[in-house]
Each structure stands twice: as C-alpha cells, then as structure tokens.
Coordinates of C-alpha atoms in Angstrom, one line a residue:
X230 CA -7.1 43.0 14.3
X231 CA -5.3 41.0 11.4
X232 CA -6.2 40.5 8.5
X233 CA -7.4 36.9 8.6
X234 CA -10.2 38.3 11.3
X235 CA -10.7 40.8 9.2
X236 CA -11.4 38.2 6.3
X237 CA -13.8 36.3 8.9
X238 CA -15.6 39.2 10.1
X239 CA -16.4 40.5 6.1
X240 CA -17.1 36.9 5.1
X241 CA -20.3 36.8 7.6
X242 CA -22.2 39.6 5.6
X243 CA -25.1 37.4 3.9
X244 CA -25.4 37.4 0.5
X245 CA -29.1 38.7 1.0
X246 CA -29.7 41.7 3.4
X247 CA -31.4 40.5 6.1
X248 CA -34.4 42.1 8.1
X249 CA -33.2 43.9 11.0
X250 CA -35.3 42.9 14.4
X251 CA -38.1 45.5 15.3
X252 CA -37.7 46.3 18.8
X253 CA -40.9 45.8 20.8
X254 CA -42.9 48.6 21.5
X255 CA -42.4 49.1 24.8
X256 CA -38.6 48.1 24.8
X257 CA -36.4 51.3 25.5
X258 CA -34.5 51.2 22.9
X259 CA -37.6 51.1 20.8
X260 CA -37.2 54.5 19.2
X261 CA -34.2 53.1 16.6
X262 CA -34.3 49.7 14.3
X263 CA -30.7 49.4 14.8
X264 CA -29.2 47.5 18.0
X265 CA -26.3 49.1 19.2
X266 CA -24.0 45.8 19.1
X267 CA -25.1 45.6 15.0
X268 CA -24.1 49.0 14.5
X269 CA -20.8 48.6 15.9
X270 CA -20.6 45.8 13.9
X271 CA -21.2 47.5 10.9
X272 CA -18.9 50.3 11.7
X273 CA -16.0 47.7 12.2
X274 CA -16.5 46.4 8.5
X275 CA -16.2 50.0 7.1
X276 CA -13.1 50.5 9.0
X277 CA -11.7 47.8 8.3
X278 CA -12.2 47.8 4.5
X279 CA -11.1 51.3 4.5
X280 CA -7.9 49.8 6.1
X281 CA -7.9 47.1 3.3
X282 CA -9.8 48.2 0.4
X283 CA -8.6 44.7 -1.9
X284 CA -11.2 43.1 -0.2
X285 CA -13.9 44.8 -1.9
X286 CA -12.8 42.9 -5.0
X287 CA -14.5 39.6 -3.2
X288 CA -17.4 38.3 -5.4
X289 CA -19.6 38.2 -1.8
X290 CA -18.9 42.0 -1.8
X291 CA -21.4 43.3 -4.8
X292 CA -24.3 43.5 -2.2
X293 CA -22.2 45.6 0.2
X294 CA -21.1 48.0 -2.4
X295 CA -24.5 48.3 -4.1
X296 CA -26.0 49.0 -0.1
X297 CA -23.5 51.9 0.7
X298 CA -24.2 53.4 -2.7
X299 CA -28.1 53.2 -2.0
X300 CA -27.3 54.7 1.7
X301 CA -24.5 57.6 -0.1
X302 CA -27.2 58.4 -2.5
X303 CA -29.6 58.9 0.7
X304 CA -27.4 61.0 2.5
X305 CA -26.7 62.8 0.2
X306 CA -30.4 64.1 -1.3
X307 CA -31.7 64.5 2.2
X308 CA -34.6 61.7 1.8
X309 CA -34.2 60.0 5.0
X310 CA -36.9 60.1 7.8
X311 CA -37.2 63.4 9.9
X312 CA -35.4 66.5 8.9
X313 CA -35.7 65.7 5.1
X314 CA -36.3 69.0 4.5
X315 CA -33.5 70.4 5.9
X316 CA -30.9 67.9 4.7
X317 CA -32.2 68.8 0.8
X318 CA -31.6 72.2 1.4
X319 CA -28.3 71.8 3.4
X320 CA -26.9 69.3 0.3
X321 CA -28.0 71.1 -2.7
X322 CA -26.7 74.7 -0.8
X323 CA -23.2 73.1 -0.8
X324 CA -23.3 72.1 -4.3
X325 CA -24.8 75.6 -5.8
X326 CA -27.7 74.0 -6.8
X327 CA -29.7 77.0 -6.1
X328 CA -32.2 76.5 -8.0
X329 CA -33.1 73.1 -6.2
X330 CA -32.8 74.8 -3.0
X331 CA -35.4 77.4 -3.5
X332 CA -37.5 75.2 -3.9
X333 CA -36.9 73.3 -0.8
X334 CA -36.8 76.6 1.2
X335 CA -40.4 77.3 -0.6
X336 CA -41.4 74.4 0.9
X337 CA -40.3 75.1 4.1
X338 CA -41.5 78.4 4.5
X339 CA -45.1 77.6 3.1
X340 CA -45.4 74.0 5.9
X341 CA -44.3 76.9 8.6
X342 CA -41.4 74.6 9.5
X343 CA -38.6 75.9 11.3
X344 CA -35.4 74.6 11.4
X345 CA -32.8 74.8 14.2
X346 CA -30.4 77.7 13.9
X347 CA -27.2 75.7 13.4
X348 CA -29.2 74.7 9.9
X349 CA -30.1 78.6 9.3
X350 CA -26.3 79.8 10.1
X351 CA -25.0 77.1 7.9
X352 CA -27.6 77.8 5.0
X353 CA -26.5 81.6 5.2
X354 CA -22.5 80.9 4.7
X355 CA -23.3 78.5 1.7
X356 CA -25.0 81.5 -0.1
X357 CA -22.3 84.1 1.1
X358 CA -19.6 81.6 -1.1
X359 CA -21.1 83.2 -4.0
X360 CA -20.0 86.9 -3.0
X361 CA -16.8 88.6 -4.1
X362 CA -13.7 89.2 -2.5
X363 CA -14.6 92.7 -1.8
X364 CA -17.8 91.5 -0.7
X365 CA -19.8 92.4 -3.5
X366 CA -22.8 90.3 -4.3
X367 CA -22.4 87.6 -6.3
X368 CA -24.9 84.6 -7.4
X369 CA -28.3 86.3 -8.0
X370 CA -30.5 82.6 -7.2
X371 CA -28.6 82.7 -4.1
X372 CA -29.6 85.9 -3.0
X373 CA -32.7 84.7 -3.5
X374 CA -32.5 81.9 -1.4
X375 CA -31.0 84.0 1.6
X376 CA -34.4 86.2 1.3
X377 CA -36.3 83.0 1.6
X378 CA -34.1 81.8 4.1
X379 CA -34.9 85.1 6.2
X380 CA -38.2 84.3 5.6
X381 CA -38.2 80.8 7.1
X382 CA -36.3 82.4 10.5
X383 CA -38.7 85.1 10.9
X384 CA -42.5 83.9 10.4
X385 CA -43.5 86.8 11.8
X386 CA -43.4 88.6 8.4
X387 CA -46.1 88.0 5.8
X388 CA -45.8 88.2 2.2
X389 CA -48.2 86.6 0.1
X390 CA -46.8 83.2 -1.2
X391 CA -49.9 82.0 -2.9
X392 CA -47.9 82.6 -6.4
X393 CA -45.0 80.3 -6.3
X394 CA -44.0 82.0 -9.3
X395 CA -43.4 84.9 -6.9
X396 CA -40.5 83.2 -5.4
X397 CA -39.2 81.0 -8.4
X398 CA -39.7 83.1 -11.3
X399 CA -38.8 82.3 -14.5
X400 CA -36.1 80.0 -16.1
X401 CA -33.1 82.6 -16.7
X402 CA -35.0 86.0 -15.5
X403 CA -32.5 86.5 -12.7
X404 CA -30.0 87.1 -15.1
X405 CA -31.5 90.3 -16.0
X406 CA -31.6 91.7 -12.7
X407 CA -29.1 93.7 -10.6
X408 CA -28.2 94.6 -7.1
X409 CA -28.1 97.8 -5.6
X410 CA -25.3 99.3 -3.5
X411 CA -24.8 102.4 -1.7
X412 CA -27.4 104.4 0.2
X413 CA -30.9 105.3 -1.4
X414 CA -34.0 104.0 -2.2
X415 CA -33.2 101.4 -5.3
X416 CA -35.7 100.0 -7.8
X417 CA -38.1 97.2 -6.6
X418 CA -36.8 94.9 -9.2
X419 CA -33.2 94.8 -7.3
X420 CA -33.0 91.2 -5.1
X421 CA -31.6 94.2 -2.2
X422 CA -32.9 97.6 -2.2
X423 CA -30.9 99.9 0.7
X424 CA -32.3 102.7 2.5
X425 CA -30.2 105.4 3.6
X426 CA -27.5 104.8 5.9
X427 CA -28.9 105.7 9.5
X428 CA -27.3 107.6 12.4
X429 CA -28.7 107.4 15.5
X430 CA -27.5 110.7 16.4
X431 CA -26.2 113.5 14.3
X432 CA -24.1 115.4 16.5
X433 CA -20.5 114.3 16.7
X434 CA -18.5 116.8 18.5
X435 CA -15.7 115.7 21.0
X436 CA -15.5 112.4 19.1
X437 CA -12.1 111.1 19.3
X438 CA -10.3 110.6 15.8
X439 CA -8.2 107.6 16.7
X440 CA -7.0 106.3 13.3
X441 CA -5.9 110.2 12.5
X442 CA -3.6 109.6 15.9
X443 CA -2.5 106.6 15.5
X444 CA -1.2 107.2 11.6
X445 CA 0.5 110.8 12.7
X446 CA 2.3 108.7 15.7
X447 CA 0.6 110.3 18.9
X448 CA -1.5 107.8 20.5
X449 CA 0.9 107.4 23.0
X450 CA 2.7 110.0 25.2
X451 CA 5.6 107.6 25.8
X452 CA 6.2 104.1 23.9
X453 CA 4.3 101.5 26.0
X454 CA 5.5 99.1 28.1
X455 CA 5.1 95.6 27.7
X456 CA 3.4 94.0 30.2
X457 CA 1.0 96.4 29.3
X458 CA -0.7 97.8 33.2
X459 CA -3.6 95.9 34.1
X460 CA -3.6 93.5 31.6
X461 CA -2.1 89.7 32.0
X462 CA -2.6 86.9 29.5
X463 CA -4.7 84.2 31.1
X464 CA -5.5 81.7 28.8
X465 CA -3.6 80.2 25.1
X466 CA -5.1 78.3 22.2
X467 CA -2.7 76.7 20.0
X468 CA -3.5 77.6 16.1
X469 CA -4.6 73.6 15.5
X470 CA -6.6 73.2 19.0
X471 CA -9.2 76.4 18.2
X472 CA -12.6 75.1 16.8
X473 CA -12.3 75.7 13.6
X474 CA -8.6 75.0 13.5
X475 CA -7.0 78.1 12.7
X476 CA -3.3 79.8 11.1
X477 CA -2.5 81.5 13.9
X478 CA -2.7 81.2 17.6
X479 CA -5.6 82.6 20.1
X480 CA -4.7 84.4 23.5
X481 CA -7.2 85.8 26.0
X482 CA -6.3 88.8 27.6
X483 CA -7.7 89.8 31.5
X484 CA -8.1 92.9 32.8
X485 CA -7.9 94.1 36.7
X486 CA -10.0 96.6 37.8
X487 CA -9.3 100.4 36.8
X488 CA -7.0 98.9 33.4
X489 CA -9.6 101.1 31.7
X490 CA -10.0 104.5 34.0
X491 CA -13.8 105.4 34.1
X492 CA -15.2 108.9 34.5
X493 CA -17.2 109.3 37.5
X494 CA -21.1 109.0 36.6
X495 CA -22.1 112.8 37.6
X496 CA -19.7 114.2 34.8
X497 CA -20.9 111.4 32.3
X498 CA -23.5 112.5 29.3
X499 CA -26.6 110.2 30.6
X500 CA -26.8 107.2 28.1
X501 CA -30.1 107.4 25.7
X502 CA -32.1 104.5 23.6
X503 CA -33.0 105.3 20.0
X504 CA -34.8 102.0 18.1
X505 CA -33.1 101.5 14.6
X506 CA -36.2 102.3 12.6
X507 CA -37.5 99.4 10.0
X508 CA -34.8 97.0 12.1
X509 CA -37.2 95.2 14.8
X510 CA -35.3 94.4 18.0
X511 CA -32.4 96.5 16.8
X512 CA -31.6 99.8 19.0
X513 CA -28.5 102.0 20.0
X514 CA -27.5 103.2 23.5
X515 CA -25.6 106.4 23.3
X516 CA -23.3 107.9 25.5
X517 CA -22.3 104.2 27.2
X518 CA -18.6 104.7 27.0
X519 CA -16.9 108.3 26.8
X520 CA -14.7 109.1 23.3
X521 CA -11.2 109.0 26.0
X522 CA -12.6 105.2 27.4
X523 CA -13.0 104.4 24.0
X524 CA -9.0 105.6 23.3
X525 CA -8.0 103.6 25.8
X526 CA -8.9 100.4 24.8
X527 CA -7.8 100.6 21.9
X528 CA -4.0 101.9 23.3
X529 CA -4.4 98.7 25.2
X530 CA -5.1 96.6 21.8
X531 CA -2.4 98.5 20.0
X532 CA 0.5 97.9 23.0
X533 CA -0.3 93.9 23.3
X534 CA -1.2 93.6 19.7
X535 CA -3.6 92.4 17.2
X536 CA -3.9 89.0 15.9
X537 CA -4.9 87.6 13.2
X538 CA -7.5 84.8 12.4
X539 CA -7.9 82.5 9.2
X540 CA -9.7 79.6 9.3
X541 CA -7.0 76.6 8.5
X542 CA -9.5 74.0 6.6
X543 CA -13.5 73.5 6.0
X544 CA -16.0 75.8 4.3
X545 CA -14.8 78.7 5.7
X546 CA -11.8 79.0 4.4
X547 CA -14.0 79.4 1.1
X548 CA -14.8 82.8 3.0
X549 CA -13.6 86.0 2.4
X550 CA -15.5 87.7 5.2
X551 CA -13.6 87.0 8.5
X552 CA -10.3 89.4 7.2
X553 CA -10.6 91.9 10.8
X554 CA -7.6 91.3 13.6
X555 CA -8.7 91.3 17.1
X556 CA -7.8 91.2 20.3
X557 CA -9.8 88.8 22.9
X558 CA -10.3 90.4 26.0
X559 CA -11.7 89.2 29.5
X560 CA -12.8 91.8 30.9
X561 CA -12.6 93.1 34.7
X562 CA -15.8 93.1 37.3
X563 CA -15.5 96.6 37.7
X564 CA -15.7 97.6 33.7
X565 CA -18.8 95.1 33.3
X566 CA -20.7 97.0 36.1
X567 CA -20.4 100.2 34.4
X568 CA -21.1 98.6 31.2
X569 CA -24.3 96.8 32.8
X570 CA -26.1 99.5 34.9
X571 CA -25.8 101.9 31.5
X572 CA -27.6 99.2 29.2
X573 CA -29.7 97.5 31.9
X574 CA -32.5 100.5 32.1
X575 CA -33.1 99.8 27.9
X576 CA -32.7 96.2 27.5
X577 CA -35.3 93.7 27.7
X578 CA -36.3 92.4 31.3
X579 CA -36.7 89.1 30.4
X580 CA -35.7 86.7 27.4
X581 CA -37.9 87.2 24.8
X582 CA -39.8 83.6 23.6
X583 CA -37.9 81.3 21.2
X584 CA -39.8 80.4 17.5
X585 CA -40.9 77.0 19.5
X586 CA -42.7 79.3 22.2
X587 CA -39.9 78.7 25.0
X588 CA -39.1 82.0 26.8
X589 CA -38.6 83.9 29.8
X590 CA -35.2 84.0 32.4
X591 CA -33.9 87.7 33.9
X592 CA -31.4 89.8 32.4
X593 CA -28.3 89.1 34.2
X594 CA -25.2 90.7 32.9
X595 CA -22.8 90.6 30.1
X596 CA -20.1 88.7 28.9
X597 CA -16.6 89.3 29.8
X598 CA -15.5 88.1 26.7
X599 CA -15.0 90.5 24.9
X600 CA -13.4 90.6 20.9
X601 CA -11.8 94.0 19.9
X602 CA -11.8 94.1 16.3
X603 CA -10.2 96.3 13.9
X604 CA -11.6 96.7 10.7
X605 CA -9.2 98.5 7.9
X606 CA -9.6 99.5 4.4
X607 CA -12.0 97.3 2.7
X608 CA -12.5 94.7 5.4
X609 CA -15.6 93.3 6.3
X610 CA -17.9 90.4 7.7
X611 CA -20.3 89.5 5.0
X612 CA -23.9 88.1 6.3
X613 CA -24.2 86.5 9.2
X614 CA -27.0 85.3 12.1
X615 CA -24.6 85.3 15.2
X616 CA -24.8 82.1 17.7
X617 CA -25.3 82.3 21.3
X618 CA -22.8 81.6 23.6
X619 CA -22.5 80.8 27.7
X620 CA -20.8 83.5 30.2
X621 CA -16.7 83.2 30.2
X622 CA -14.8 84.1 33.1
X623 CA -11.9 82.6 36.0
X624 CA -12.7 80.1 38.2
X625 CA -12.4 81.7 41.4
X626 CA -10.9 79.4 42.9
X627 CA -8.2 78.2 40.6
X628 CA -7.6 81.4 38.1
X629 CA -8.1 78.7 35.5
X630 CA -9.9 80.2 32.0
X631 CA -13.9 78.5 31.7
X632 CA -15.1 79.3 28.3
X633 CA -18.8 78.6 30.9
X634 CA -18.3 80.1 34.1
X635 CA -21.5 79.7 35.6
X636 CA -22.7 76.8 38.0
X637 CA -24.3 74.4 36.6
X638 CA -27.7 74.9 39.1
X639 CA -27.5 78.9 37.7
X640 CA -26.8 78.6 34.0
X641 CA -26.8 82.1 32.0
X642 CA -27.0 81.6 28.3
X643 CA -26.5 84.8 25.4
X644 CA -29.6 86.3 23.9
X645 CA -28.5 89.5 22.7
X646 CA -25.7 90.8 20.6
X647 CA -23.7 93.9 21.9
X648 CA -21.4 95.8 19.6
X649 CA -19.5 98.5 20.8
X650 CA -18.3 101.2 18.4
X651 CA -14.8 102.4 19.5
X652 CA -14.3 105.1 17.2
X653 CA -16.8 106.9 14.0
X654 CA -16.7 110.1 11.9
X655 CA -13.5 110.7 11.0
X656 CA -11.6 107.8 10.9
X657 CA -14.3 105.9 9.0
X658 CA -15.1 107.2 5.5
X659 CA -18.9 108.4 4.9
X660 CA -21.6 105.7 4.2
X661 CA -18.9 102.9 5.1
X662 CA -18.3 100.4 8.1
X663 CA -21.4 100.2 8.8
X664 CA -23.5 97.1 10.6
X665 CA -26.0 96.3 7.8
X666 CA -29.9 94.2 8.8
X667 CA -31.5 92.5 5.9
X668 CA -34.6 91.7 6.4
X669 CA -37.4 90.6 4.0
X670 CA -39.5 93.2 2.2
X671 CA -43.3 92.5 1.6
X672 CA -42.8 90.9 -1.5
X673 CA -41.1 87.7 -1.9
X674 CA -37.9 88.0 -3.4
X675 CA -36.9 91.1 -2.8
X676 CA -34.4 91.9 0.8
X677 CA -34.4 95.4 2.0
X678 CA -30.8 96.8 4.1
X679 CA -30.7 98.9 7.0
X680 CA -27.3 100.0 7.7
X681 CA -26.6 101.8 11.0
X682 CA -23.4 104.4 11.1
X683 CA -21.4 103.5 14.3
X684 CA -21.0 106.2 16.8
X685 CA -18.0 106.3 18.9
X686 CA -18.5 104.9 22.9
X687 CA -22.0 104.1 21.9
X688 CA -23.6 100.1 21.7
X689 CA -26.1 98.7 19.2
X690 CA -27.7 95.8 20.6
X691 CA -30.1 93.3 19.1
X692 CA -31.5 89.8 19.3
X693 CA -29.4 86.4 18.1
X694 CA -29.4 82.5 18.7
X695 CA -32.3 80.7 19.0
X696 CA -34.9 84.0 19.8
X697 CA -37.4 85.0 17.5
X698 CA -36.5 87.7 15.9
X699 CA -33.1 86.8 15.2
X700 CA -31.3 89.3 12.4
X701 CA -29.0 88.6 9.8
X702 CA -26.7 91.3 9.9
X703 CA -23.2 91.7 8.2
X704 CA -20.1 94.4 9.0
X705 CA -20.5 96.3 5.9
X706 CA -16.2 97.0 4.1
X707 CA -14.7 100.5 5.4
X708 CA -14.1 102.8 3.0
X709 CA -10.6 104.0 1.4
X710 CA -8.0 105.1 4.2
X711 CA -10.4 104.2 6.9
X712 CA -10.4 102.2 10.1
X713 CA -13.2 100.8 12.2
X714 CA -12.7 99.7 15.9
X715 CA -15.8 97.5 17.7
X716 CA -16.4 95.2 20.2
X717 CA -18.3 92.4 20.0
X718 CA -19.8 90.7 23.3
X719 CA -23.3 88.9 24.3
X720 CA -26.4 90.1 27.0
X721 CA -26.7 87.2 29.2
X722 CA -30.0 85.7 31.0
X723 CA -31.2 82.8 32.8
X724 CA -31.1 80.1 31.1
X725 CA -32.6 77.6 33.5
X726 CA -35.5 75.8 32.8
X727 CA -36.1 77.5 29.8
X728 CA -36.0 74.8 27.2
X729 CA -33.2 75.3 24.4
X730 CA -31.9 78.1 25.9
X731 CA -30.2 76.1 28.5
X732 CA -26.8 75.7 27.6
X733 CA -26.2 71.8 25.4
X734 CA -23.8 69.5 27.7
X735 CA -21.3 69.7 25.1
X736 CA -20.3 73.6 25.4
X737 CA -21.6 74.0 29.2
X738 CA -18.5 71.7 30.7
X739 CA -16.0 73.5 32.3
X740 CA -12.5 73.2 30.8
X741 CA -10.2 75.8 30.0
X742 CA -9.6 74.4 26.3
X743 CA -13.4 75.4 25.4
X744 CA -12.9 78.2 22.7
X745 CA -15.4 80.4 21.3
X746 CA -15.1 81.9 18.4
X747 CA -16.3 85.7 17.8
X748 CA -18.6 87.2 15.5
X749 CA -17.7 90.3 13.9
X750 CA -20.0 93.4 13.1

C-alpha cells in the first residue's frame, strides 16, 4: 500500500469516536461489539502508522493517540471485562509490584476463583525472578504471593482468611523476617519452614555410584562407539525453531528394543508404593528400574552426549533455574512395558477430577518422551507447577517424529508427573538434589517444604496440569562435588470427552516440528 492510501485510509478516522453497532441479539456474531471487517480495519491503521509514524503529527490524529493511550492504560491494569482479576495480577507480577498483587491474589482466593493454569505457571516464574543465582530466596512480598498463589490452585486447603491482615501485614514487617534453609523444623515466623528431608526407604545397599565411575574413568569397559547400539536420532530442532527459541539445538534420540537390557522379572526386587507424607498425591515406587538399568542409561547419555538448553529471549532468560543438560529420549515399546506394568498396580485408575469438576479417562501408558537430565554441582530448577503434555512417538507409517501420536478419535493427554532417579547416595551429597513440594501451611502466609531424597532406579510420581491437586515442586541445587541423574516423563490417560483435558487444537496437530519442552525435577 503507498503512502497516499495510507494517507486516505488514516484521514477517514472521525474526529469524534463513533458508536460501534450492537449486534442483534440473536445474530451469531453477537457475543463481540466489534465486526470483524472494523477490526481489520483498525489493525491496518496501526500497521501502517507503525510503518510511518510522521503521520501521527496530523492535527486529525490527537483523538487517535489519546484512544490507544486510554486502551494501553487498560491493558495494562487488567480492568477490562472478564478475567480482570487475573490480568491485575499477571501485570503488576511483571512489574514487582508485589504488594499490589497480593492483594489481587487475596481477592482471588477469598471470591473462590480459579484461574487457568497457564495464568498460575506464569504467576509462579514472575515470583521466582526475585530468587538468587544459587537459588536462594530472594523478594520476601513475593514469597508471599507464591503462598497465596498455592492457595488459589489448591482450594482444598483451609486457612482462616477472615483477617486480611493475616495475608497483608503490615507496611515494612516483611523486612524483618527471614527464610529458612536446610532440613528441620524452622520458626513459624519464616515465609518457608522445611521439614526434614524424607527417604522413602533407608536401605541403600547395591546402589550404583555412577558419578564416582564416571570421574575415576571406568564407566565404560571400552571407549564407545558412535552410533551408539540401539539408539538413532529421529528428529532435529534447530536452536531458533524450539518454543521458546533457544542457544543451542534440540535432538530426539529413539531407542529399539533391548538398547536398555532388562532383568528378567523373577530375579527383580518386586516394586513397592510409599505416600510422601504431608505431600498429597505425591508417592514413590521403589525398585522400578535395577541400579545396572539405571547405569546404562546413563552410558547411553554420556556416549551421544548432553546438551545444553538456554532460553535465547523472553522472561526466561531472566531465569536462573533451567542450568541441567539433558538428553531427549524416545523411548522403545519394549522399555515402556516394563516401565508401565511396574507403576500401573499403584497409580490412579482413572483421572482424578479437574478444579472445574471435569474428570475421569483410564490410565493408559506413559510417554516415550523421555528427558534425561544431569544435574551438577549447584544446579537446580527453582519452583515450578509442570504443564501437561499429549503422547510423543513415530508415525508408523512414515517413521516421521509427532510431538501427539495419538489418533485424533483416541486422544491421551498427561496427568501425572514421573521422575525417575538414576543414581542417589553417593554421588549426591546429603540433604541435596532433592525434589522439594511447597504447599501452604494452616496459616496464611507461611509455605511449608517437603523435600524427598531420590533413590536410585526408583520413580516419584505426582499430579500436574490442569488436576486438582496440582504441586509446585522445584529440583532443589546438588550439593559440592555432586551429580544428580533423573528422568523426567508424563502418565497418560484418556483424554476424550473429558472437557479440558482433551488436548487444545493447537498442540494436538500432527507435525514433526511440534516441540515440547521438559520440566526438570
């Protein structure tokens, strides 16, 4: 378009605003005051004096300008129609107006209002800006907001909240509190008070110490070769294409059947559930993977390689949580059966209900994408509520990579996290590398920590997404000299006809270029 249209187009704006047309009623576009064909309109104009900015110097202009500053100004404090909650909280979050958002969330939490769990994981990395670069806590009013902000994603917990001075306190009397670390019971008056790190069991004999192995130069017999056996590289991200865009590039890896050797089941320890007191939804399945099935995936790691992942732009390059290398793996039929029929006689039959009341669909497997991470010294991935995710795989006809593998008339969609610990005492120092819960206490204000100690070949498992119940969790640091191996993977169910856990249109289309990116823990 030149400029003289350009001209013509900005010179039809009245002087006046004029009324928009109501739809009728019963028209079906009725639900919006804005016609399509105006809208585009107006989003020509903006382009175009973007594209040409002198024009805004026109005397008919002063209405336009003073209308997108009255629109900026009601983007920006949240006080549309609808979620104005949300947006309030969301835009005073990003500014570290903490203060402002507290009150919000107070808000929130006492109207019982829940807001969707993109809003909760977004609210959770604006208050994890504020923490150090080792992952110590930082902003004490934001702290307070991520306890309110558990609060709002767990109604299930009742505090009293009749006292709102209970949640905003007094003008500067956060200052004079402080935030416990470590194990042990701390003082009420911390925002976090930590139990004492928990092991489901206390017995580590025949563990496998595979950092000692891999630092004295024995983890292999003989150098590997490269293809490494059984393992073949079936699909490539370039660093810009992954979502975020990313430094570095992404490559899945696929197993075959018996990459991993597998000890028969009648010389296997029989797996065992143990509930991860205070945590609820959180337990540990021992004895899943033996300490030499655990060594071999992580040969298989070490021979391909580790890479790296840095966020290349947005808030999360604010973060200093997501430090761990990994290595994505798509793992073979005959590993996932094993895997499955372990869990499947502890897990939940059937999806739990979602905070709207939706629930139900059958347990149905586990994701073959899988993210080997490896935590060293003083690593970490601070506070987190992990998103759900469909079921990865080939298409079987073509080989290609589907980030959603399942047929659209049999959808399964991730309810459950699954973390696999590849390796424990020994290579990870005392008290360290944990997976760490906060929940809220029962008084406002005040989070309490439940770290669990990982034990190597066994898998702590525990509710995300949209279920009730979901847990903010972060991979505590490792401690000096140490290194933590995990794996981090989903429990699938049916997802059909089972309101928002159906997968969106958007991330159940199947293309090779869909990339999901992991959570560590």
């Amino acid at each position: 378009m030149g400029k003289n249209n350009k001209r013509k187009r900005t010179a039809a704006i009245p002087a006046q605003p004029a009324k928009l047309p109501t739809p009728p009623s019963d028209s079906p576009s009725s639900t919006t005051l804005i016609e399509s064909e105006d809208l585009e309109c107006t989003i020509n104009v903006l382009e175009t004096l973007c594209e040409f900015p002198d024009e805004l110097s026109e005397k008919e202009m002063k209405v336009l300008k003073r209308k997108v500053h009255e629109l900026y100004r009601v983007m920006a404090d949240g006080s549309g129609l609808g979620n104005s909650l949300t947006s309030k909280i969301s835009t005073a979050l990003s500014d570290y107006r903490f203060t402002d958002a507290l009150i919000y969330l107070f808000e929130m939490y006492t109207r019982k209002l829940h807001p969707k769990l993109g809003a909760l994981q977004r609210w959770v990395r604006e208050c994890d800006a504020t923490s150090g670069a080792d992952g110590s806590p930082g902003d004490l009013e934001a702290l307070k907001c991520l306890d309110m902000i558990l609060r709002i994603a767990n109604m299930s917990h009742t505090s009293d909240v009749s006292d709102e001075r209970k949640v905003l306190g007094t003008k500067g009397s956060l200052n004079d509190k402080k935030i416990g670390g470590g194990g042990g019971g701390m003082d009420d008056n911390d925002v976090v008070r930590r139990k004492q790190v928990w092991k489901a069991r206390e017995n580590t004999q025949g563990e496998i110490r595979i950092w000692e192995k891999i630092k004295n130069g024995t983890l292999f017999d003989t150098p590997p070769t490269l293809p490494f056996p059984n393992f073949l590289p079936v699909h490539h991200v370039r660093a810009a294409e992954r979502k975020p865009p990313n430094l570095y590039d992404s490559t899945v890896y696929g197993s075959s059947p018996g990459a991993i050797s597998l000890l028969e089941t009648s010389q296997r320890t029989k797996p065992s559930k143990v509930d991860v007191p205070g945590v609820p939804g959180a337990f540990v399945v021992l004895d899943v993977f033996t300490p030499e099935e655990c060594l071999q995936i992580v040969k298989a790691a070490e021979a391909i390689g580790w890479e790296k992942d840095e966020a290349a732009g947005g808030s999360a390059i604010n973060k200093t949580s997501i430090l761990a290398k990994n290595f994505v793996w798509l793992s073979d039929s005959s590993f996932l059966d094993h895997f499955y029929s372990s869990i499947l006689p502890f897990v939940p039959a059937t999806a739990p209900l979602s905070v709207d009341g939706n629930g139900g669909g059958k347990v149905r497997g586990i994701n073959a994408r899988f993210r080997v991470y490896q935590y060293t010294e003083n690593q970490l991935y601070r506070p987190h509520i992990d998103g759900a995710w469909p079921a990865a795989g080939l298409d079987p006809t073509t080989g290609e990579y589907l980030h959603d593998s399942s047929p659209p008339e049999d959808p399964l969609w991730s309810r459950y996290t699954l973390l696999v610990y590849l390796n424990g005492e020994g290579d990870i120092p005392k008290d360290t590398g944990c997976t760490t819960f906060f929940l809220p206490s029962d008084r406002i204000g005040l989070m309490e920590a439940t770290s669990v100690r990982p034990i190597q070949g066994a898998v702590l498992c525990f509710p995300h997404g949209d279920t009730t119940g979901s847990l903010l969790h972060e991979g505590s640091a490792v401690g000096s000299g140490g290194v933590k191996y995990v794996i981090r993977t989903d429990l699938l169910y049916e997802a059909k006809g089972f309101g928002q856990f159906k997968p969106p249109a958007s991330v159940g289309v199947k293309q090779g270029g869909k990339e999901e990116e992991g959570i560590g823990g």
